[in-house]
Structures are given as structure tokens and as C-alpha cells.
mmCIF file of C-alpha atoms in Angstrom:
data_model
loop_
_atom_site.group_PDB
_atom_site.id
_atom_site.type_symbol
_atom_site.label_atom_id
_atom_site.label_comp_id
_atom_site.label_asym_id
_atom_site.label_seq_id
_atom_site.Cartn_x
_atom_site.Cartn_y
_atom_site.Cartn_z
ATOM 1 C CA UNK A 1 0.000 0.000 0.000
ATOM 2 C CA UNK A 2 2.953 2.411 1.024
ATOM 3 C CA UNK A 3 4.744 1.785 -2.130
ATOM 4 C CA UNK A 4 1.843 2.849 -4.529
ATOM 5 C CA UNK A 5 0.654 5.758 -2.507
ATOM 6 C CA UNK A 6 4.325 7.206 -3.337
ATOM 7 C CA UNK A 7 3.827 6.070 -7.121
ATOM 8 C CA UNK A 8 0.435 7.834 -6.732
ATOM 9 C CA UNK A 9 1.673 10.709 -5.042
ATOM 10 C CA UNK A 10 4.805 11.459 -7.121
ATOM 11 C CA UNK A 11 2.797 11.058 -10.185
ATOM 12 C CA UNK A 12 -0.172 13.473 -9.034
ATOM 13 C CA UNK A 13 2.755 16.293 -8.503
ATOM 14 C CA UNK A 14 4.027 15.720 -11.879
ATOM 15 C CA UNK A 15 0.915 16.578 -13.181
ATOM 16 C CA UNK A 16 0.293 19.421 -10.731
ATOM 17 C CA UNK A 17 3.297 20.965 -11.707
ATOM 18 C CA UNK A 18 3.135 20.353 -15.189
ATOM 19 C CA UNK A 19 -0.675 21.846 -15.334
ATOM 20 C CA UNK A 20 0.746 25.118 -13.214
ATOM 21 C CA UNK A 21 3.094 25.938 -15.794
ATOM 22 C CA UNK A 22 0.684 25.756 -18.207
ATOM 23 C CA UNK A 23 -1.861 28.068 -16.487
ATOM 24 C CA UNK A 24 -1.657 31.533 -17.708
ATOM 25 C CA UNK A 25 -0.201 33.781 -14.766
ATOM 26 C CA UNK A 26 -2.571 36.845 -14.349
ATOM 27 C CA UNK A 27 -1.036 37.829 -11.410
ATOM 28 C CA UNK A 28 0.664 41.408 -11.855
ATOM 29 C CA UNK A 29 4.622 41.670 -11.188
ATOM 30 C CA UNK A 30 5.373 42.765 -7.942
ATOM 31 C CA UNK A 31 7.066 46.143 -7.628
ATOM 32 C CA UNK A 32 8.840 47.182 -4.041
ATOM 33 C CA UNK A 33 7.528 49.913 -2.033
ATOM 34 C CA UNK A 34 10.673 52.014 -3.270
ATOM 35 C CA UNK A 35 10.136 51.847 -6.766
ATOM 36 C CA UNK A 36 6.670 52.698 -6.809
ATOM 37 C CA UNK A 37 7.770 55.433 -5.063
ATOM 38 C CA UNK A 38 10.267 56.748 -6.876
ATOM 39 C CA UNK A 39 7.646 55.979 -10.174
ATOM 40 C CA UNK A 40 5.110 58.399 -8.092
ATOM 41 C CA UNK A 41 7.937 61.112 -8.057
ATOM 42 C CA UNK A 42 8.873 60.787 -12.610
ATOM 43 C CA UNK A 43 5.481 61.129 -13.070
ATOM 44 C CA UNK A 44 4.605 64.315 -10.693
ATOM 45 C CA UNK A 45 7.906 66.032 -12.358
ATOM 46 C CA UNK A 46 6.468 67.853 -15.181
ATOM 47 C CA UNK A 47 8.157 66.691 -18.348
ATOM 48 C CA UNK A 48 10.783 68.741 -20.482
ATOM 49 C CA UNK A 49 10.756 68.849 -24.234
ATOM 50 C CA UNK A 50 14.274 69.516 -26.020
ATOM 51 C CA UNK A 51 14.317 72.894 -25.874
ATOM 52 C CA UNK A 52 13.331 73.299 -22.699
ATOM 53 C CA UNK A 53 9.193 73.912 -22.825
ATOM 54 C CA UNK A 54 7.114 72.181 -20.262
ATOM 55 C CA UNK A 55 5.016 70.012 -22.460
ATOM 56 C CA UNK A 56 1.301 69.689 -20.828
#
């Protein structure tokens, strides 16, 4: 009984893995609290064209 509940069990997380990696990953990319911080502070500088215009 031992020896094919580890056959069972080592094929089941084959599978599970194999099934997880084809599952589409919708979760978004996780960004630190530092860099969504220093994002926040690009986009409140107003931006600069060439010759030195704000552009609105």
C-alpha cells in the first residue's frame, strides 16, 4: 500500500506541476515599495521637451 501511494503521489505532482506551468499567470509583477515610489515622483515632475518647454 505504502509503495503505490508514493507512485500515486509522485505522479499526481508531476501533473500538478506540469498543469501550473501551463496556467496563464494573471497575477501582476510585484514592484517594491521604493520603486513605486520613486515611479510616483517621474510622473509628478512635469516633463521637459528639447528645448526646454514644459510640455502639458
Amino acid at each position: 500500500m505504502n509503495r503505490r501511494k508514493k507512485g500515486n503521489a509522485a505522479s499526481k505532482a508531476r501533473i500538478k506541476k506540469a498543469n501550473a506551468k501551463l496556467a496563464s499567470n494573471t497575477k501582476p509583477k510585484y514592484i517594491s515599495k521604493a520603486e513605486r515610489a520613486k515611479l510616483e515622483l517621474e510622473s509628478a515632475e512635469p516633463a521637459v521637451s528639447d528645448n526646454g518647454i514644459p510640455v502639458l
